[in-house]
mmCIF file of C-alpha atoms in Angstrom:
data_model
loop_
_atom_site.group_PDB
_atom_site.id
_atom_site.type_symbol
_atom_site.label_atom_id
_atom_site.label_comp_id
_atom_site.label_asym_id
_atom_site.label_seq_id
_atom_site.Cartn_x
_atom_site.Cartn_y
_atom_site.Cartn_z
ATOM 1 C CA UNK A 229 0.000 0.000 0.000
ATOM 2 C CA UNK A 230 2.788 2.624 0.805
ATOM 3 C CA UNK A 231 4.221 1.513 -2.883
ATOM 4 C CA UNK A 232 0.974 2.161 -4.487
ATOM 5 C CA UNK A 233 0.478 5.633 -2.898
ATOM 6 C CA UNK A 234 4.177 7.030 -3.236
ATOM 7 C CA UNK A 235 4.651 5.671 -7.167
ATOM 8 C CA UNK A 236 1.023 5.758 -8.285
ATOM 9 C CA UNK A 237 -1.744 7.919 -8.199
ATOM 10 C CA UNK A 238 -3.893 5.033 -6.676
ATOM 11 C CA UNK A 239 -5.084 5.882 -3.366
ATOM 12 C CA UNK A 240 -4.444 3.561 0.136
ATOM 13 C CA UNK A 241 -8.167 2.391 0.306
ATOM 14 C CA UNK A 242 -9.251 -0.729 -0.863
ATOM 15 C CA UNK A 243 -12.528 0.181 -1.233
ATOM 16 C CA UNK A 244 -11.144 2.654 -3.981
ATOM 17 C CA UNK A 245 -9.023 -0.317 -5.376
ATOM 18 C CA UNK A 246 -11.511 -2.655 -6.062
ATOM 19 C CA UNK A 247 -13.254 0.450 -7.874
ATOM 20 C CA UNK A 248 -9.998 0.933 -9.683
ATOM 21 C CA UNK A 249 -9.501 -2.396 -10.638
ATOM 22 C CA UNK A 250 -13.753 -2.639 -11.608
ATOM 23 C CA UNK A 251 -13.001 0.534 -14.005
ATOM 24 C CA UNK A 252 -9.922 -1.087 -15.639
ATOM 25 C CA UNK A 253 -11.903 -3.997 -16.379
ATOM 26 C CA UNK A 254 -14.850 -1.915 -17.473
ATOM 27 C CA UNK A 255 -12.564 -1.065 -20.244
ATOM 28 C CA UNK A 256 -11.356 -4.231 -20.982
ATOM 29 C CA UNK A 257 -15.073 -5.144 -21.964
ATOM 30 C CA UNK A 258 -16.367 -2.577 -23.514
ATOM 31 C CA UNK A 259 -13.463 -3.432 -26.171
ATOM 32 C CA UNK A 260 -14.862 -7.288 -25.827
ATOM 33 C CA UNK A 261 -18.084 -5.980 -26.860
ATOM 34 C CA UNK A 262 -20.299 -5.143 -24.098
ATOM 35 C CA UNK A 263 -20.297 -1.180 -25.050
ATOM 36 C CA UNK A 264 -21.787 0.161 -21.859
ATOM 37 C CA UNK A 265 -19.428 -0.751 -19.429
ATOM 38 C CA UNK A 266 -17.315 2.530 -21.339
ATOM 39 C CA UNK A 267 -19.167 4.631 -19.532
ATOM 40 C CA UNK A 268 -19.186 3.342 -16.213
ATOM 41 C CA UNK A 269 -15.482 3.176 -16.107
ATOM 42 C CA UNK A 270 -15.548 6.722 -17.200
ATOM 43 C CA UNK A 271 -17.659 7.718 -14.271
ATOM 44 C CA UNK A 272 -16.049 5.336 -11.813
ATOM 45 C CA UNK A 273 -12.507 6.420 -12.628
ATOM 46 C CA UNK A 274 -13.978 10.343 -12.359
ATOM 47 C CA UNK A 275 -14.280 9.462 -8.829
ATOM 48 C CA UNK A 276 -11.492 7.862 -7.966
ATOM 49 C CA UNK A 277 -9.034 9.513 -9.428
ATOM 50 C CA UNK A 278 -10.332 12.997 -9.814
ATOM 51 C CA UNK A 279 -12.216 14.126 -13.242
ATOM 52 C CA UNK A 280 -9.637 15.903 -14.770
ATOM 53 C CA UNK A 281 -6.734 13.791 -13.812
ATOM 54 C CA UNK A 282 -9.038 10.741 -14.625
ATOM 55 C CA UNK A 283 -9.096 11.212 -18.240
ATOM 56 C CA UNK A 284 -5.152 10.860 -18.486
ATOM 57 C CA UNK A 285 -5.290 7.616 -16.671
ATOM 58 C CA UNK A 286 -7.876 6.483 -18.700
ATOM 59 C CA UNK A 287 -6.227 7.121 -22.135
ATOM 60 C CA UNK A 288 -3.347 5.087 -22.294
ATOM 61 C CA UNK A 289 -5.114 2.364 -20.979
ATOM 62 C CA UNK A 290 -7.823 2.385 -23.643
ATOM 63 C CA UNK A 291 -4.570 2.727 -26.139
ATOM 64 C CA UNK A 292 -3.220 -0.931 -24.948
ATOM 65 C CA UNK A 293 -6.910 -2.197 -25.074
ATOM 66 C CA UNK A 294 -7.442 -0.501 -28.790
ATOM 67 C CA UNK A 295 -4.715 -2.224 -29.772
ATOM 68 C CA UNK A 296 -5.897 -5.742 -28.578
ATOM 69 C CA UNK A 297 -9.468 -4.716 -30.331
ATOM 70 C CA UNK A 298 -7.757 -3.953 -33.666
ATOM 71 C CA UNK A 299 -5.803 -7.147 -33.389
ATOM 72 C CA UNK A 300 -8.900 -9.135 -33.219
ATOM 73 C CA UNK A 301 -10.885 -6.986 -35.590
ATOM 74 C CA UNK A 302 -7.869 -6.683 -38.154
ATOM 75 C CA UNK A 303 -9.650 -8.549 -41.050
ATOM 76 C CA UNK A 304 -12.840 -6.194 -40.917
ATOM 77 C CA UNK A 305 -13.204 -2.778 -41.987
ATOM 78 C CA UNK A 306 -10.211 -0.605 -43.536
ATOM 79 C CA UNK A 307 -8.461 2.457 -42.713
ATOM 80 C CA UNK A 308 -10.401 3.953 -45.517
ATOM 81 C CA UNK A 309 -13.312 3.808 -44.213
ATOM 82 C CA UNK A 310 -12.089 6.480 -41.302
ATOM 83 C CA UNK A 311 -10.598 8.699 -43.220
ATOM 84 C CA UNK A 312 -14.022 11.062 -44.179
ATOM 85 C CA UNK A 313 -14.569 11.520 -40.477
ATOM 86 C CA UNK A 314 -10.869 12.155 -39.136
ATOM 87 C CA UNK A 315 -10.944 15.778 -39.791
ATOM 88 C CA UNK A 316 -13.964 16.976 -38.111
ATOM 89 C CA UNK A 317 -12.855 14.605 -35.097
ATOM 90 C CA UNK A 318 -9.518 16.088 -34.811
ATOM 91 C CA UNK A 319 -10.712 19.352 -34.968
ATOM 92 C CA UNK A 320 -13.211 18.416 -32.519
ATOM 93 C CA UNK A 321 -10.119 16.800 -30.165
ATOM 94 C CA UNK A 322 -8.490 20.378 -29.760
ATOM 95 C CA UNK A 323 -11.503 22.082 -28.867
ATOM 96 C CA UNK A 324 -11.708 19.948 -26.157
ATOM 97 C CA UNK A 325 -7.940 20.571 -25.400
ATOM 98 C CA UNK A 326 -8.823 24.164 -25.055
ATOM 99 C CA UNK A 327 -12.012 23.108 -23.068
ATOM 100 C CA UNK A 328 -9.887 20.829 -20.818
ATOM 101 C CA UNK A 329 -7.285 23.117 -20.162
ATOM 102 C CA UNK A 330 -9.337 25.989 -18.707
ATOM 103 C CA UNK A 331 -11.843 23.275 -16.249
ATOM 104 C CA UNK A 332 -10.646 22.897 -12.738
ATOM 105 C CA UNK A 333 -10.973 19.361 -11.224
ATOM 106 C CA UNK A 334 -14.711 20.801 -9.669
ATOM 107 C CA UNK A 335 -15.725 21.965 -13.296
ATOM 108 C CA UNK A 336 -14.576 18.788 -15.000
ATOM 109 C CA UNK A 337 -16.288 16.756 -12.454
ATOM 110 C CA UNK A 338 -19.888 18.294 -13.061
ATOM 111 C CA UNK A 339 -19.116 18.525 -17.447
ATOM 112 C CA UNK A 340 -18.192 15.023 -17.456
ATOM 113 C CA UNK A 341 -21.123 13.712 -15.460
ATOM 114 C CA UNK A 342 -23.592 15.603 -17.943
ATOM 115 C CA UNK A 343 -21.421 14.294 -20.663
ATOM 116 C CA UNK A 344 -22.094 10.855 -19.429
ATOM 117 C CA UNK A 345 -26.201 11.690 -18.537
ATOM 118 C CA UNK A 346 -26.115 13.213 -22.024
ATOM 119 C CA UNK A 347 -24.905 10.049 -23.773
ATOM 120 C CA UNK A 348 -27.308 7.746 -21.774
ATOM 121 C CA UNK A 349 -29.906 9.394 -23.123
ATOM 122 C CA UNK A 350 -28.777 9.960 -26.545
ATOM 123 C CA UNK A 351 -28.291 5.746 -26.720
ATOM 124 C CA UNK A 352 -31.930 5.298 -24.967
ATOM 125 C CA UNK A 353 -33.168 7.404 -27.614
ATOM 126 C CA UNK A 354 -30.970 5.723 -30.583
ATOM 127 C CA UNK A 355 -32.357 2.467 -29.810
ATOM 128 C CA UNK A 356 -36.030 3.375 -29.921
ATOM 129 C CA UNK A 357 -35.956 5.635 -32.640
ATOM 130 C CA UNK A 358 -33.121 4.139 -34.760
ATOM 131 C CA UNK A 359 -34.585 4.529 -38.205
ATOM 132 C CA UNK A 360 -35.046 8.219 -37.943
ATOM 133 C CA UNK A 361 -31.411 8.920 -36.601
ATOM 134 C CA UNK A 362 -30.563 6.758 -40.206
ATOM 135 C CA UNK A 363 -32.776 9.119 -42.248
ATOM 136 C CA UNK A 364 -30.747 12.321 -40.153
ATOM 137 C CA UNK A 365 -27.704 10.850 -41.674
ATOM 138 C CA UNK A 366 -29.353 12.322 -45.514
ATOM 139 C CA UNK A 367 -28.577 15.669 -44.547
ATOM 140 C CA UNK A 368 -25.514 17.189 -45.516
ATOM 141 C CA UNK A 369 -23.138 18.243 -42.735
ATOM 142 C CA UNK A 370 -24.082 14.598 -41.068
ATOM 143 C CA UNK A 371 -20.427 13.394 -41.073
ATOM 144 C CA UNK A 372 -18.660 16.531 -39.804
ATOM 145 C CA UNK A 373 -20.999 17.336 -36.723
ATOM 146 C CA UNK A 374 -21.096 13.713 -35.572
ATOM 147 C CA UNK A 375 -17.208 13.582 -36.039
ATOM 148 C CA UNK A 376 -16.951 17.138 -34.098
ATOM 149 C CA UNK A 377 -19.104 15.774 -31.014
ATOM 150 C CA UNK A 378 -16.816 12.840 -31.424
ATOM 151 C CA UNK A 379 -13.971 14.374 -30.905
ATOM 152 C CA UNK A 380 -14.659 17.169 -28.187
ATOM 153 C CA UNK A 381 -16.461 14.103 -26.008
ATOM 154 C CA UNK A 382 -13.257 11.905 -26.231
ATOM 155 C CA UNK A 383 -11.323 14.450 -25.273
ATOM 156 C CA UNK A 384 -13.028 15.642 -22.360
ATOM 157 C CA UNK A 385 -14.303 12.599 -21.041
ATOM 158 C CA UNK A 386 -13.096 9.536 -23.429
ATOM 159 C CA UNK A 387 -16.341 8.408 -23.750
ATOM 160 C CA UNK A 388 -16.997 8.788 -27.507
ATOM 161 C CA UNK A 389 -18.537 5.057 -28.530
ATOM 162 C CA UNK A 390 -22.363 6.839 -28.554
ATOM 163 C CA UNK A 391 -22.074 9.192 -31.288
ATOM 164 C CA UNK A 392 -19.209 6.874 -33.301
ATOM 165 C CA UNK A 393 -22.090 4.392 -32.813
ATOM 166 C CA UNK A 394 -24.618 6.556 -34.311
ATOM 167 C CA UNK A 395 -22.514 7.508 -37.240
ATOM 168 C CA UNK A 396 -21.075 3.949 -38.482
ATOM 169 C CA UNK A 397 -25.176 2.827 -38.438
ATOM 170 C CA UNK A 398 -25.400 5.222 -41.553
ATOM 171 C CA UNK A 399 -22.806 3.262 -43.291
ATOM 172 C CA UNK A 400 -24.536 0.160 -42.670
ATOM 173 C CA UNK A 401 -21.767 -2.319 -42.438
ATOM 174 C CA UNK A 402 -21.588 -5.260 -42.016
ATOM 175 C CA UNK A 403 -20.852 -6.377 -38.060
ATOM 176 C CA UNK A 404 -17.773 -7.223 -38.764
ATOM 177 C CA UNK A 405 -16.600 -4.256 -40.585
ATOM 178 C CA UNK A 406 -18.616 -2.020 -38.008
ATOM 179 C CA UNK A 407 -16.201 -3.677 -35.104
ATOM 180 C CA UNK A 408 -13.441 -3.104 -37.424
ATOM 181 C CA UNK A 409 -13.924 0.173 -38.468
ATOM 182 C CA UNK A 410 -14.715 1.085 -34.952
ATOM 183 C CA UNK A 411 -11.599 -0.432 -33.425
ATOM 184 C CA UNK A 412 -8.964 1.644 -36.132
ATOM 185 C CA UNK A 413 -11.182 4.991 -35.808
ATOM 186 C CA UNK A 414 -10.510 5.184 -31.900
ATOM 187 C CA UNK A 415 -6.945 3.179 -32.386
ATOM 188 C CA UNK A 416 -5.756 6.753 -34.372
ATOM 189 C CA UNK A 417 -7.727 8.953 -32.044
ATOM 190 C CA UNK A 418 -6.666 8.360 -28.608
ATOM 191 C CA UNK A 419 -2.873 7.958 -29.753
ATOM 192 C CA UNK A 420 -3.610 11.404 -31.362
ATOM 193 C CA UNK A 421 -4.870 13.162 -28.157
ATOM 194 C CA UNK A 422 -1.421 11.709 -25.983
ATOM 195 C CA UNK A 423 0.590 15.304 -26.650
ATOM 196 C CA UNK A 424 -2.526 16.715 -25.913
ATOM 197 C CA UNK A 425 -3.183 15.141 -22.766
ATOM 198 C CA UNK A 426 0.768 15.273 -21.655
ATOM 199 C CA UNK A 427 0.500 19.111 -22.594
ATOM 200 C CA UNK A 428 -2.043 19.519 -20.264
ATOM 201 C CA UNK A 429 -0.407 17.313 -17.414
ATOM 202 C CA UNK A 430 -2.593 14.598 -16.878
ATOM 203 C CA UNK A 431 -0.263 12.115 -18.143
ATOM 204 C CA UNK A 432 2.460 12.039 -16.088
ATOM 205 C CA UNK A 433 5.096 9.324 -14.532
ATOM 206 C CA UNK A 434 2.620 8.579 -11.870
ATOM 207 C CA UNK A 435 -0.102 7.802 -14.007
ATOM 208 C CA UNK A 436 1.939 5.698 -16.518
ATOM 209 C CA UNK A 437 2.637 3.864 -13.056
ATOM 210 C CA UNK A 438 -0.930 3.658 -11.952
ATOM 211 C CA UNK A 439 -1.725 2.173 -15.744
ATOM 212 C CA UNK A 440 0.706 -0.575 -15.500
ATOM 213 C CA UNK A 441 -0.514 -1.488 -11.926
ATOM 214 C CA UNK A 442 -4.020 -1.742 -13.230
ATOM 215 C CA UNK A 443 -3.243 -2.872 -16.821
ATOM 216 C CA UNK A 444 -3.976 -6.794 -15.589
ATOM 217 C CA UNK A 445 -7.581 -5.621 -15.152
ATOM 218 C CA UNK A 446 -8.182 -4.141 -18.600
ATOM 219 C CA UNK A 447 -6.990 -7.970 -19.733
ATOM 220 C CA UNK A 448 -9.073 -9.898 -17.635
ATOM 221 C CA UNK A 449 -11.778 -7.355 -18.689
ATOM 222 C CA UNK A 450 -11.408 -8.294 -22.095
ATOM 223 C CA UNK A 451 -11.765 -12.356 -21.207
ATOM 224 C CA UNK A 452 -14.658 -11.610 -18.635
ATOM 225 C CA UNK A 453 -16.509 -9.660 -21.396
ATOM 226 C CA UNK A 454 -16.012 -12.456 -24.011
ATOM 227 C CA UNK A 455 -17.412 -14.547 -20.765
ATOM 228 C CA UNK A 456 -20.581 -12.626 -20.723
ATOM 229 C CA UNK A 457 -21.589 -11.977 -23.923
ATOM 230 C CA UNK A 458 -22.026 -15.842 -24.414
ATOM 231 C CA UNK A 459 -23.490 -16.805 -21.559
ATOM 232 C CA UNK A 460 -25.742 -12.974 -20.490
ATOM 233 C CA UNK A 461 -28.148 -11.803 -22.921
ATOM 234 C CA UNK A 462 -26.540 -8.678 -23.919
ATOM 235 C CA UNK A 463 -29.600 -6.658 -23.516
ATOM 236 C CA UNK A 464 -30.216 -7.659 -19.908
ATOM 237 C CA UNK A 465 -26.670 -6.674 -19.270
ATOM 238 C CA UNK A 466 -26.909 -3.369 -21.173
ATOM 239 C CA UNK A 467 -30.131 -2.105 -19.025
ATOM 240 C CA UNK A 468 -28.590 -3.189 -15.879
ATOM 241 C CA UNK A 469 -25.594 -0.933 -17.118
ATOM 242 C CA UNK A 470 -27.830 1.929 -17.889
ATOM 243 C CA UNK A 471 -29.178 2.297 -14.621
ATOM 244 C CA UNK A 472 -25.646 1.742 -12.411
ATOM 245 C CA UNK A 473 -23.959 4.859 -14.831
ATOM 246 C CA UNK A 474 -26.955 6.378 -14.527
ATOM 247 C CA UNK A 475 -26.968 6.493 -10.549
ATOM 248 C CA UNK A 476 -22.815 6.949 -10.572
ATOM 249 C CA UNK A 477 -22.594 10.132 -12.962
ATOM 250 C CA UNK A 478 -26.113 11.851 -11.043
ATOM 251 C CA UNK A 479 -23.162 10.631 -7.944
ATOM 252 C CA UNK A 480 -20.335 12.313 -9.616
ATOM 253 C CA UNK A 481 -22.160 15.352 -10.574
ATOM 254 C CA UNK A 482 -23.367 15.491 -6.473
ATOM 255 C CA UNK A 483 -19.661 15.637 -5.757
#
């Protein structure tokens, strides 16, 4: 414990550990497949770790786990298939980099728990309303302010997968070129936002640390969610998500 504390940014609680450990594998699924759990490791870490400083511990972690997601999603999708929304997404990445830089921990706190109520509702409403979101996808502009919202979100909060979700359903791929495409689009972005992040401080040596310490959760994630989705209806589990985000960012927000 006095390791953990003096090297990492990890604090001496086990209560917080376990939390810790449930975010890192929260991301190791959500790359597996089960989606939600994104956004409860967003929250969770938030609390932990602080919401500012949280989103540079988060980062390079998702990094190792995009990297094991393109792996096994190599053979679907292309590169090409990214490029049309890249710009508006990068553009959108450092106007969250301005954002970012001018929140205090307090501010980022309340801005990433509406970030996170905003998303839960934008999903809720994608999934009962999914054919009109596809016919919004006609109008012109579609590509750049999804990609925009993409990339200010995933900067601020690194909780993106929503509105990536909502734009690769107007391409209507194939599953395995949707995971594909999905797993290279957020491969390039969150190695593009590192300078960003280490500019503004919240990647640091002790973070790196506090990654490697919980990097064995973001693997186990990955089997656990693999676990799940064959044996748990994936709808079950994605309500029962729903409602524990939903009660963690309305905790975050409450401070």
């Amino acid at each position: 414990m006095p390791w953990l504390t003096e090297h990492t940014l990890l604090p001496a609680d086990t209560w917080m550990l376990v939390l810790a450990t449930l975010g890192a594998m929260c991301i190791g699924m959500s790359k597996a497949g089960l989606s939600g759990t994104s956004t409860l490791n967003v929250v969770l870490m938030a609390k932990i770790f602080g919401a500012k400083e949280s989103v540079g511990v988060i980062l390079p972690m998702l990094i190792a786990a995009d990297f094991m997601g393109y792996f096994l999603n190599r053979k679907g999708g292309t590169w090409r298939r990214i490029l049309p929304i890249l710009p508006p997404a990068i553009v959108g990445v450092v106007v969250g980099w301005v954002l970012l830089g001018k929140f205090d921990n307090a501010m980022a706190r309340i801005v990433i728990g509406w970030i996170i109520i905003a998303l839960l509702i934008f999903n809720w409403v994608l999934n009962k309303r999914r054919q009109d979101f596809i016919a919004l996808t006609e109008h012109q502009g579609f590509t750049w302010t999804m990609g925009f919202l993409a990339g200010v979100v995933t900067m601020l909060a690194n909780a993106a997968g929503p509105v990536m979700t909502v734009y690769l359903l107007a391409q209507h791929l194939e599953k395995k070129e949707h995971l594909g495409v999905f797993s290279r689009y957020f491969l390039f972005v969150n190695l593009f936002k590192v300078p960003f992040s280490t500019d503004l401080g919240i990647i640091n040596s002790k973070s790196l640390m506090t990654n490697l310490t919980l990097m064995p959760g973001v693997v186990l994630g990955v089997f656990l969610g693999w676990w799940i989705l064959k044996r748990l209806p994936q709808q079950l589990f994605e309500n029962v998500l729903f409602w524990l985000t939903a009660f963690a960012a309305v905790w975050l927000i409450r401070g």
